[in-house]
Tab-separated table of C-alpha atoms and ligand atoms in Angstrom:
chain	number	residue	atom	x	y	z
A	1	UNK	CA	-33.518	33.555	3.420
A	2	UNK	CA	-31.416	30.765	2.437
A	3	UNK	CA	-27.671	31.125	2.319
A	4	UNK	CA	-24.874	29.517	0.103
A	5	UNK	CA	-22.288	27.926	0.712
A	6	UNK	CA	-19.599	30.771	0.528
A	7	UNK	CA	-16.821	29.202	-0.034
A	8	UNK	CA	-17.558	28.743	-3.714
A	9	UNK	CA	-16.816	32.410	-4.173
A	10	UNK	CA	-13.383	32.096	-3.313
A	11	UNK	CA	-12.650	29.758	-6.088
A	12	UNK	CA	-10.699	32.010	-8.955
A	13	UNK	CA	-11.951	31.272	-12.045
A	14	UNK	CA	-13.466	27.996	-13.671
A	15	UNK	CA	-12.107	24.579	-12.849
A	16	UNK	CA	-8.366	23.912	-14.741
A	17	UNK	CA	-9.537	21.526	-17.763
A	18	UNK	CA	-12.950	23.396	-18.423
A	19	UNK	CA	-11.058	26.714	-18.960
A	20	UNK	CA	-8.853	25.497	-21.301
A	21	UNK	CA	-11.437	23.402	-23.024
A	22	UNK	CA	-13.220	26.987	-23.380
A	23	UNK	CA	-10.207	29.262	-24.211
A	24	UNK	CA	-9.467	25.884	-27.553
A	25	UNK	CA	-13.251	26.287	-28.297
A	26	UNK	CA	-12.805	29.779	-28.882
A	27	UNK	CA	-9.342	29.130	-31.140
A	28	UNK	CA	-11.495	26.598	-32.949
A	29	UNK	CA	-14.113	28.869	-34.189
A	30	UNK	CA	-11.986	31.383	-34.996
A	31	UNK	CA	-9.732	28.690	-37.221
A	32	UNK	CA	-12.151	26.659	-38.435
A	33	UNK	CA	-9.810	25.414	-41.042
A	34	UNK	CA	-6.950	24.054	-38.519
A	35	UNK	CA	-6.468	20.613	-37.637
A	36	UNK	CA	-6.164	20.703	-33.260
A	37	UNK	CA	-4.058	18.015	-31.928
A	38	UNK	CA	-5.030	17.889	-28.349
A	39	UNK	CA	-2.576	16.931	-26.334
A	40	UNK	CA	-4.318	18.654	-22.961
A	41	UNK	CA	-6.777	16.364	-20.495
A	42	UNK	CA	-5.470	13.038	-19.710
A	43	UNK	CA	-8.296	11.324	-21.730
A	44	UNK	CA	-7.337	8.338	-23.342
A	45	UNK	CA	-8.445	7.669	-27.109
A	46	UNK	CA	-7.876	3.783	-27.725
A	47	UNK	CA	-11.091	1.780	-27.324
A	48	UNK	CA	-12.376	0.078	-24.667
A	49	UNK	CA	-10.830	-3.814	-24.919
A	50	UNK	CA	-12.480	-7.116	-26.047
A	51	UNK	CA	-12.811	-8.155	-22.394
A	52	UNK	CA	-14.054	-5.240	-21.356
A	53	UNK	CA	-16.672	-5.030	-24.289
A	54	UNK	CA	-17.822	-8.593	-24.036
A	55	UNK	CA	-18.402	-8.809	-19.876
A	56	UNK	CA	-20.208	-4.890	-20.697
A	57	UNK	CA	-22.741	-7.105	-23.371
A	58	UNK	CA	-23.221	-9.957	-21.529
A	59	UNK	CA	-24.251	-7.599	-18.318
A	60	UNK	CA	-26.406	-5.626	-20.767
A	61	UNK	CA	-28.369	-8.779	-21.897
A	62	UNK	CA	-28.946	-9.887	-18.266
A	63	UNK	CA	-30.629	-6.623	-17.052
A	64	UNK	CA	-32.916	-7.594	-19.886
A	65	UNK	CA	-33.879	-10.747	-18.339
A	66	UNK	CA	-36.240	-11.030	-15.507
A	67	UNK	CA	-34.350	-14.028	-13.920
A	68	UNK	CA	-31.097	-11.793	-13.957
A	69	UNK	CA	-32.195	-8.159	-13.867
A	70	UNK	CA	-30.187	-6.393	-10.960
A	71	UNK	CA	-31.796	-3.275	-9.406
A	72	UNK	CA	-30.018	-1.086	-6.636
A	73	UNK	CA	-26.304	-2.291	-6.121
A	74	UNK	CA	-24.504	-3.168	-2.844
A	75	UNK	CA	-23.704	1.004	-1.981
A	76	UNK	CA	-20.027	-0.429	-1.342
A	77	UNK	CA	-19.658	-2.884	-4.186
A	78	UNK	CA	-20.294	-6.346	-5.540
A	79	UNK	CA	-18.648	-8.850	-4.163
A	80	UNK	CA	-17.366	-10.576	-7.054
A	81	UNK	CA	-15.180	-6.670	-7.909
A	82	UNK	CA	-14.184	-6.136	-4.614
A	83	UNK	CA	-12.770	-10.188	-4.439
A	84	UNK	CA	-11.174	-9.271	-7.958
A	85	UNK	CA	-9.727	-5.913	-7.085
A	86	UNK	CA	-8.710	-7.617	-3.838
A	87	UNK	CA	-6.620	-10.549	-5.564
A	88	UNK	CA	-5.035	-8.855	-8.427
A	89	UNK	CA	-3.734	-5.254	-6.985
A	90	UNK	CA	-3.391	-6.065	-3.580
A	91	UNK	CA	-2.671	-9.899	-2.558
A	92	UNK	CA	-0.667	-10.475	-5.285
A	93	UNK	CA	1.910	-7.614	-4.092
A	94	UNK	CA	1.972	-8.508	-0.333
A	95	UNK	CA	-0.549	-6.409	0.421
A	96	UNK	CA	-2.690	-7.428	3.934
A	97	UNK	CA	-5.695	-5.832	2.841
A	98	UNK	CA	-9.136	-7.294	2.515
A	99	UNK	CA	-11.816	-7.017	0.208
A	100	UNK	CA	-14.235	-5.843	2.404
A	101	UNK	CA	-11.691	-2.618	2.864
A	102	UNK	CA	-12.129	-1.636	-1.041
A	103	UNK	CA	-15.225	0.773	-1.815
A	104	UNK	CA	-16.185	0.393	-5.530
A	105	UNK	CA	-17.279	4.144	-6.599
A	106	UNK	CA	-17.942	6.349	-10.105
A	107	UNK	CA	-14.559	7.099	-10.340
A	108	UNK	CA	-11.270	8.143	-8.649
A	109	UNK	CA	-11.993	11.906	-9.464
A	110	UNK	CA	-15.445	11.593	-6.981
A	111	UNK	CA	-13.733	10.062	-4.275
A	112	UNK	CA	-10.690	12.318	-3.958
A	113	UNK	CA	-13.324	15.305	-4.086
A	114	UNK	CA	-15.328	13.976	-1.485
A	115	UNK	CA	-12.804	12.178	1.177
A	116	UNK	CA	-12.512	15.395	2.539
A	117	UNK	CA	-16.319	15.767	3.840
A	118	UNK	CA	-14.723	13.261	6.456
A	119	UNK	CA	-12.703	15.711	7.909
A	120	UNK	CA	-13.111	18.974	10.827
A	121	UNK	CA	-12.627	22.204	8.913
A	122	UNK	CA	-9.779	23.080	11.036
A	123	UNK	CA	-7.099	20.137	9.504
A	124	UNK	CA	-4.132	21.919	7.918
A	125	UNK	CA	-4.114	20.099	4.321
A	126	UNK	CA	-0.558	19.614	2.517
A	127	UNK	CA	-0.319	19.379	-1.473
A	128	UNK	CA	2.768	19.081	-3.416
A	129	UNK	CA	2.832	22.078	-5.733
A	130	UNK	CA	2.623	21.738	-8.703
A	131	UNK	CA	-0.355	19.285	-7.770
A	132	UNK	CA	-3.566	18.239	-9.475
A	133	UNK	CA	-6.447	21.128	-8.391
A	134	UNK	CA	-9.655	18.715	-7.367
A	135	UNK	CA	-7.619	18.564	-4.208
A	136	UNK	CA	-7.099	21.635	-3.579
A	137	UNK	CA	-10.239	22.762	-5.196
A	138	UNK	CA	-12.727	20.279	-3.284
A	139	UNK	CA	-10.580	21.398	0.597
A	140	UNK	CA	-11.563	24.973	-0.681
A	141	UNK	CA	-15.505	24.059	-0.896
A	142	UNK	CA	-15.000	22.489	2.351
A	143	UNK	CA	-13.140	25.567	4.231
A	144	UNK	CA	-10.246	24.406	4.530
A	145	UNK	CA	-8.144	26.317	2.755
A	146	UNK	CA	-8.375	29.940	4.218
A	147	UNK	CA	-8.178	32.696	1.611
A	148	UNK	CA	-6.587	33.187	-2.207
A	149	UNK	CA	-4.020	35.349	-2.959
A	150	UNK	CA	-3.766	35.790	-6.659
A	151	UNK	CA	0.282	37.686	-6.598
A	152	UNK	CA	1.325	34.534	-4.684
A	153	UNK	CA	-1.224	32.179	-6.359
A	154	UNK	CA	-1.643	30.660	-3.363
A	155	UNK	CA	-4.368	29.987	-0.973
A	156	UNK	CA	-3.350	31.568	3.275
A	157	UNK	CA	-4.133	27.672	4.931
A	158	UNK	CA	-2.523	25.158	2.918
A	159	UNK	CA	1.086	23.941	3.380
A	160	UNK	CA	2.758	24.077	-0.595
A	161	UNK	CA	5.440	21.405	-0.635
A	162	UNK	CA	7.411	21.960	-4.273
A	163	UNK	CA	7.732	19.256	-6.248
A	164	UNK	CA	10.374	20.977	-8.965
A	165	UNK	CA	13.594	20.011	-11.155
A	166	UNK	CA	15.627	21.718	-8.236
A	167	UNK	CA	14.280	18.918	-5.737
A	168	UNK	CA	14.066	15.980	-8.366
A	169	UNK	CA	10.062	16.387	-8.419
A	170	UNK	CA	10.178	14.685	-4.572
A	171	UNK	CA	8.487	16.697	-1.843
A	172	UNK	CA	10.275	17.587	1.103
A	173	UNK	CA	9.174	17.226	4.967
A	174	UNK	CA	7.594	20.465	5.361
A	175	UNK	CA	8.385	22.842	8.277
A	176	UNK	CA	4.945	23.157	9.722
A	177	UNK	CA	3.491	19.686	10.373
A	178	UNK	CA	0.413	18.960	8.480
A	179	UNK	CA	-2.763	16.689	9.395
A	180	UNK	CA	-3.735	15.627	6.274
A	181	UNK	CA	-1.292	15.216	3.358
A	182	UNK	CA	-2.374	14.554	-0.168
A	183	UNK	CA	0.197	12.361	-1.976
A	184	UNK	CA	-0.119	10.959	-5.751
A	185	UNK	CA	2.605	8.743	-7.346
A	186	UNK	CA	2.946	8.499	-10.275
A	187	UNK	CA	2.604	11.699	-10.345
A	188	UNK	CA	-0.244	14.002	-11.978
A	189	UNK	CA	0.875	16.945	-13.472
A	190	UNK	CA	4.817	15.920	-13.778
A	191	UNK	CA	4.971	12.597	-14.794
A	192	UNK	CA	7.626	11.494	-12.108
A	193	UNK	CA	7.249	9.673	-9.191
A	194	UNK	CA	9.086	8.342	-5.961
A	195	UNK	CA	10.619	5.508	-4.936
A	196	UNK	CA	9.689	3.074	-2.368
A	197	UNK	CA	11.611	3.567	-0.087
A	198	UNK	CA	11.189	7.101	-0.177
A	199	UNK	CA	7.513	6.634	0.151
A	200	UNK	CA	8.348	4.517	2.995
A	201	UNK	CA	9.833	7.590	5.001
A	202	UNK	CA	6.178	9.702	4.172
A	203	UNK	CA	4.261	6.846	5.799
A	204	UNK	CA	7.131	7.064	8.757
A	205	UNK	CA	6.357	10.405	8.952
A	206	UNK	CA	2.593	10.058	9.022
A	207	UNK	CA	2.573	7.632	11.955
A	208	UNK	CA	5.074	9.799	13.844
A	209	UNK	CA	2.988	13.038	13.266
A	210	UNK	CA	-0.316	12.037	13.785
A	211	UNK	CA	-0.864	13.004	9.908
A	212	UNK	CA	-3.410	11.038	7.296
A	213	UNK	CA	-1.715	10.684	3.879
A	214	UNK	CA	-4.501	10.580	0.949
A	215	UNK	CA	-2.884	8.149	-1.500
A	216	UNK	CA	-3.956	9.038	-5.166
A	217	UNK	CA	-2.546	5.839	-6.997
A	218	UNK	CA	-4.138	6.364	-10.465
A	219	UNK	CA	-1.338	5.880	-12.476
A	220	UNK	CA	-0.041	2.979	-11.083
A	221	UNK	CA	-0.200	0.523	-14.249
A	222	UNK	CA	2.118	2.777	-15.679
A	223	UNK	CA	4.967	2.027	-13.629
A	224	UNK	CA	7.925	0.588	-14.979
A	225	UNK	CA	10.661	0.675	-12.216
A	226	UNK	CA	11.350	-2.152	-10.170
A	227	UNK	CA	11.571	0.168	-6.813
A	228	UNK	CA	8.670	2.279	-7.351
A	229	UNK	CA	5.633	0.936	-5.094
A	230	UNK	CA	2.187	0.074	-6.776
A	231	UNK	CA	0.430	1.092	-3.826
A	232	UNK	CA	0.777	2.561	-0.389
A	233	UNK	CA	0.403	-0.306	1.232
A	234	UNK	CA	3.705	-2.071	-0.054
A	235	UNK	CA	5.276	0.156	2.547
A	236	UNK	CA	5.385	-0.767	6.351
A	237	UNK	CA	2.831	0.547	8.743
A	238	UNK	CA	0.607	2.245	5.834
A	239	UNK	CA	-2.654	0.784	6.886
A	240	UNK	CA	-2.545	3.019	10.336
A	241	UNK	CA	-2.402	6.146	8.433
A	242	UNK	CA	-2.884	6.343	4.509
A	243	UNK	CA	-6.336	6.403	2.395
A	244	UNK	CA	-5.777	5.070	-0.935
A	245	UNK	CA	-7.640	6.117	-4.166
A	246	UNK	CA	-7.753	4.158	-6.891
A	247	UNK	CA	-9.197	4.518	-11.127
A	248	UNK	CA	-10.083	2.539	-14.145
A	249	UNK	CA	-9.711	5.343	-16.376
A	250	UNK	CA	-5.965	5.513	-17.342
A	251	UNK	CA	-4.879	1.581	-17.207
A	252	UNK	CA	-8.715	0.184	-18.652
A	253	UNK	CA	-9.733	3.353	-20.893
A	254	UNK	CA	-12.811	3.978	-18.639
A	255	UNK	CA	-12.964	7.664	-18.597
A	256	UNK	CA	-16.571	7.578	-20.222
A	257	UNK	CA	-17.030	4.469	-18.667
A	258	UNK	CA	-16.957	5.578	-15.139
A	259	UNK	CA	-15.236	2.959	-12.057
A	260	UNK	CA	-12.859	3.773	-9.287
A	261	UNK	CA	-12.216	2.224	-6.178
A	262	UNK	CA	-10.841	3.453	-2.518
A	263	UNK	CA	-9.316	1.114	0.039
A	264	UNK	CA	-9.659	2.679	3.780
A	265	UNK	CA	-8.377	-0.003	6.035
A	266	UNK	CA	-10.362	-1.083	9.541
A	267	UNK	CA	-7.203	0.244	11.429
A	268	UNK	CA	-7.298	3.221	10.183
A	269	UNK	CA	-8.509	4.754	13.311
A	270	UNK	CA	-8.660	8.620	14.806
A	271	UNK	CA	-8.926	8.921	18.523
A	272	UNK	CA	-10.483	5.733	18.608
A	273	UNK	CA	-13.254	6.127	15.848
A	274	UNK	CA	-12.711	4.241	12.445
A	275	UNK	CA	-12.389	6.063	9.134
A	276	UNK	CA	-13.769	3.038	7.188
A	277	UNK	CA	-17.020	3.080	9.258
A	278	UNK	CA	-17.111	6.423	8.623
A	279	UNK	CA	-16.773	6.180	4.795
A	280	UNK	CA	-19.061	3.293	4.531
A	281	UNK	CA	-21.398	5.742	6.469
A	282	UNK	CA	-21.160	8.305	3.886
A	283	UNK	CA	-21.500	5.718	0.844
A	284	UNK	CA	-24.672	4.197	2.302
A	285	UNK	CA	-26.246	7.538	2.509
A	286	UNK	CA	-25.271	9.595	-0.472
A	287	UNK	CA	-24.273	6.702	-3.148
A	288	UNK	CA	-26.309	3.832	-4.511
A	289	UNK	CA	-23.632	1.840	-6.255
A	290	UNK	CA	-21.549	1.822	-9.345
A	291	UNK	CA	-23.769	0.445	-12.230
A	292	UNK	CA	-24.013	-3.533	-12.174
A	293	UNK	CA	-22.712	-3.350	-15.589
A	294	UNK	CA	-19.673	-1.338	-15.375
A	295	UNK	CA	-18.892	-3.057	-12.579
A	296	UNK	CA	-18.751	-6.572	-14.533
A	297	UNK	CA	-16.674	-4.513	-17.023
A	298	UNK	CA	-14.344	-3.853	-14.089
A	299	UNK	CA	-14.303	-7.097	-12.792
A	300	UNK	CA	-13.032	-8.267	-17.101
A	301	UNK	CA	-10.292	-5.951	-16.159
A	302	UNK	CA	-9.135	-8.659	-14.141
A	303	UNK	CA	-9.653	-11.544	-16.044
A	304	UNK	CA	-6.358	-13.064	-17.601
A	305	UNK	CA	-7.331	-11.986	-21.498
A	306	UNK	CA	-8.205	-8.421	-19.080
A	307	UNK	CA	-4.664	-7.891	-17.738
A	308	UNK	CA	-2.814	-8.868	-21.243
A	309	UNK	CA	-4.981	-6.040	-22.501
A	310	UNK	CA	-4.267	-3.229	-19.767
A	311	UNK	CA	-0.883	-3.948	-20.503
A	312	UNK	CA	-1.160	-3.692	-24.307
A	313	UNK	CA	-2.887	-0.128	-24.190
A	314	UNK	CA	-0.406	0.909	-21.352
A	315	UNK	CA	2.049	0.035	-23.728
A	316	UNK	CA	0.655	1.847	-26.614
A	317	UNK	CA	0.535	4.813	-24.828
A	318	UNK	CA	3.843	4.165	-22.738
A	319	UNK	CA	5.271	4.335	-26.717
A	320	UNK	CA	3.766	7.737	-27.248
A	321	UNK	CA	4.965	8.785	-23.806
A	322	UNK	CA	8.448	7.675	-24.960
A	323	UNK	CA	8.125	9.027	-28.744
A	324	UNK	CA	7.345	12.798	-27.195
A	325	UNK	CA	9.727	12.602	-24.017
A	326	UNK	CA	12.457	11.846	-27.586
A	327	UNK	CA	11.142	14.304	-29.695
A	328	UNK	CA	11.374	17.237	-27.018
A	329	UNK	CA	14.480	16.372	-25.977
A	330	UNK	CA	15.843	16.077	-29.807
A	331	UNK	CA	14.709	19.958	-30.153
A	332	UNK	CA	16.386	21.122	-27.303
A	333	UNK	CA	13.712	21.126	-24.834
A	334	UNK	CA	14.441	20.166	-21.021
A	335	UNK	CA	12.259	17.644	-20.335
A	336	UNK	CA	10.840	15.081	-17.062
A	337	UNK	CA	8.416	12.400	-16.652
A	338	UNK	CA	7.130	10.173	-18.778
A	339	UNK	CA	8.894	7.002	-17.610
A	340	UNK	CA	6.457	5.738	-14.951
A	341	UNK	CA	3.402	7.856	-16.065
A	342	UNK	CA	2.173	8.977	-19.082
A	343	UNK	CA	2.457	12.733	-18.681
A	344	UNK	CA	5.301	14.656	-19.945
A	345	UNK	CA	6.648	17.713	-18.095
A	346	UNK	CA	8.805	20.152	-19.867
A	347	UNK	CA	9.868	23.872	-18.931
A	348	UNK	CA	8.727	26.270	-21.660
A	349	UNK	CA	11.723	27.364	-24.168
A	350	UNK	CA	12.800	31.488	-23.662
A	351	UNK	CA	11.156	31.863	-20.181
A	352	UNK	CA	7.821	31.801	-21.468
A	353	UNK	CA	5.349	31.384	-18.962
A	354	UNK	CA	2.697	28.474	-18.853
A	355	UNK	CA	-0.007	30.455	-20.369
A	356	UNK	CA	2.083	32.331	-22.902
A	357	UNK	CA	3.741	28.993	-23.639
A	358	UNK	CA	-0.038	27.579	-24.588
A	359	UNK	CA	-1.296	30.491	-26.618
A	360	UNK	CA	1.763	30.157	-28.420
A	361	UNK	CA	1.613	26.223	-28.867
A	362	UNK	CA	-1.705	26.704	-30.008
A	363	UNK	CA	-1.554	29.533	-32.227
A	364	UNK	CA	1.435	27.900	-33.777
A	365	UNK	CA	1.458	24.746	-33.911
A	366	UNK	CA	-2.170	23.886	-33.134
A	367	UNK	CA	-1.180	21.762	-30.265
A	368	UNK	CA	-3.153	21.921	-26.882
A	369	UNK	CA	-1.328	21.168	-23.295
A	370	UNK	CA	-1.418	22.146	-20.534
A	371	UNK	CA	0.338	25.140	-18.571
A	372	UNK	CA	2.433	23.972	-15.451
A	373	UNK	CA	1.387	26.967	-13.132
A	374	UNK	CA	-2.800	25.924	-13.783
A	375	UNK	CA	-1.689	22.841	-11.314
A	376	UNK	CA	0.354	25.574	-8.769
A	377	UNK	CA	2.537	28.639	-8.548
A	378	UNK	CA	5.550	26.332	-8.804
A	379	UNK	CA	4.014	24.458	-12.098
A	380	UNK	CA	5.495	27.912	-13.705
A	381	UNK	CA	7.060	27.670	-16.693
A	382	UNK	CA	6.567	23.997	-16.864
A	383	UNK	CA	4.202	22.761	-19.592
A	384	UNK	CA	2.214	19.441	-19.403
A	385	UNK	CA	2.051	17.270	-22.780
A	386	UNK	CA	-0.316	13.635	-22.451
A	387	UNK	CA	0.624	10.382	-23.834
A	388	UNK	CA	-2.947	9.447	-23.983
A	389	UNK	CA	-3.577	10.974	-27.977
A	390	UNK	CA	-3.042	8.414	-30.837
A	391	UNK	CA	0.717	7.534	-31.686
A	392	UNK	CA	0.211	9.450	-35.436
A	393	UNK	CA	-1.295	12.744	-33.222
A	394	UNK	CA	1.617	12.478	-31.138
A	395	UNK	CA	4.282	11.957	-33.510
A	396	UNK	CA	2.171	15.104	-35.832
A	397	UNK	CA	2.427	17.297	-32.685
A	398	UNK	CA	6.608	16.694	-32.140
A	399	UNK	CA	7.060	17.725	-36.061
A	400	UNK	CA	5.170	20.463	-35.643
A	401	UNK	CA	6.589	21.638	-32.167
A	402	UNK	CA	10.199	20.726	-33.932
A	403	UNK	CA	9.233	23.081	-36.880
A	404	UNK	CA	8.478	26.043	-34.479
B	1	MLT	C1	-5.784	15.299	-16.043
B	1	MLT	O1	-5.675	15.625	-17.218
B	1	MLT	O2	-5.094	15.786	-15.140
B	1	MLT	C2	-6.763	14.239	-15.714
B	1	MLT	O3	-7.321	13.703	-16.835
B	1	MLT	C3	-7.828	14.755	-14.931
B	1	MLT	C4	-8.616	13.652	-14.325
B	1	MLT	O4	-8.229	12.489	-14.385
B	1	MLT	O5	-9.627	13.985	-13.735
């Protein structure tokens, strides 16, 4: 008889963002009269941009055409995206990495789920804590993580590193070296991030310890400091030890769009065997290529008329970002974040916890977020607002969170 994969079992409840979408389902039904402002999933609501639109067309028309039709696509990437993605994030900020290190994929959320298939069972995995759960979650399917306790909310095998107001939101060195450590700046849930010389000392660290660092850089268009790094690899010796993931989603709008990217560099090397053959092993065998047209859409990203438009819709939602941080902060409400990413963390008024703190929002005020502690026990009585709705939703949901 065949067996399953155990390890599913151990996962408490239903994945973060599909609960919640459930639990304002439910509200919905019950209220069909109330207007929901959903200020929950980072999913971005402006439209894809004229570049974007027009390279998506023109692809279209060519798979149409016998002389142009495309079938299967290079399982790593076309050239002409990997040359773009080379040139505009990484040669342009000192970065000595080369094209042929970048593997196009579906989507930043699919590659820091599956990394970890590269890895024994027996690595000890670090997260910051509050942190977002497909790490966690995906090290759990792999058997990584040992076992859940639900008093601690925390799973026996994995190192917690806090990320909270009391530290600044920057994780500590933690007292039991780790072999893998799973890093993203900005940060997802809290909106803050490090600096780059303090992302300098984790890639210090890494080298000294013999530790990977998995580099979740999703956010990076939305940084506005001059000392925060865009990528991993602005820091010294990074390309011996760090794995860097990378999305279209949050700076292009391509959530239903699909495109992501991750750069394993040729040094990257344990005991002498090479992650990046490894990856590109994995790739060829279970992945047949982003779509030839999304990728064209990608590679508009980078076009000149491209970048003037990333920065336009990072600056639309940069403005929400800036109009809630305000507006929380004018009713009293402690609040982080929301400088270099476009997620607002706040601690819930009277003590509340995350979850009571969203039934009330919601009951209330008909605003969705999302509770702190659903990232981590230390996400407790922190509350996650995204800058992605529309400026008008965001601006209705401070009123009505003033009112309260
Ligand atoms: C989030 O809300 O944390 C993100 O949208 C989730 C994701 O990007 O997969």
């Amino acid at each position: 008889m065949y067996k399953i994969n155990t390890n599913y079992q151990k996962l408490p409840g239903s994945y973060l963002f599909s609960n919640i979408a459930k639990k304002v389902a439910a509200f919905q039904e019950a209220n069909p009269d109330k207007e929901i402002i959903r200020l929950g999933i980072g999913d971005v609501t402006r439209p894809l941009t004229n570049s974007v639109i027009d390279a998506l067309h023109k692809a279209v028309d060519e798979m149409g055409d016998a002389d142009t039709f495309r079938g299967y696509a290079p399982d790593l990437g076309y050239d002409f995206l990997r040359d773009a993605i080379c040139k505009w994030d990484y040669v342009r900020r000192g970065c000595d990495i080369a094209a042929d290190e970048i593997f196009v994929s579906d989507g930043a959320k699919s590659d820091s789920g599956n990394i970890q298939e590269l890895f024994a069972t027996d690595n000890k995995i670090a997260v910051c804590d509050p942190v977002y759960p497909v790490y966690v979650d995906s090290n759990v399917m792999g058997g990584r993580c040992g076992n859940y306790d639900s008093t601690l909310e925390k799973w026996s095998d994995i190192i917690y590193m806090p990320t909270t107001a009391e530290n600044g939101f920057v994780p500590e060195f933690p007292k039991e070296t780790p072999d893998i450590i799973y890093l993203c700046f900005p940060n997802n849930p809290t909106g803050t991030t490090i600096t780059k010389a303090q992302l300098q000392e984790w890639v210090d660290y890494a080298n000294k310890n013999g530790c990977l660092i998995i580099y979740d850089a999703a956010y990076e268009a939305y940084i506005s400091e001059e000392d925060v790094a865009h990528s991993i690899y602005e820091c010294e010796g990074a390309k011996t030890c760090a794995i860097e993931i990378r999305s279209f989603s949050k700076n292009a709008g391509f959530t239903g769009v699909r495109l992501g990217f991750t750069v394993v560099p040729k040094e990257l090397k344990c005991d002498g065997v090479s992650l990046h053959d490894m990856w590109a092993r994995r790739h060829g065998t279970k992945f047949n290529g982003a779509p030839y047209i999304i990728q064209r859409a990608g590679e508009a990203v980078y076009s000149e008329a491209g970048q003037k438009e990333v920065q336009e819709l990072v600056g639309y939602y940069m403005n929400n970002a800036k109009t809630i941080r305000e507006g929380l902060k004018d009713a009293g409400l402690e609040v982080y974040g929301g400088v270099n990413a476009p997620y607002i963390w706040m601690k819930t008024p009277d003590k509340m916890t995350s979850w009571e703190f969203f039934d009330y929002l919601l009951e209330n005020a008909c605003v969705v977020g999302t509770p702190g502690s659903g990232f981590g026990p230390s996400g407790e009585h922190y509350f996650r607002l995204t800058a992605f709705g529309t400026l008008e939703n965001s601006k209705k949901a401070l009123e009505r969170i003033k009112n309260l």
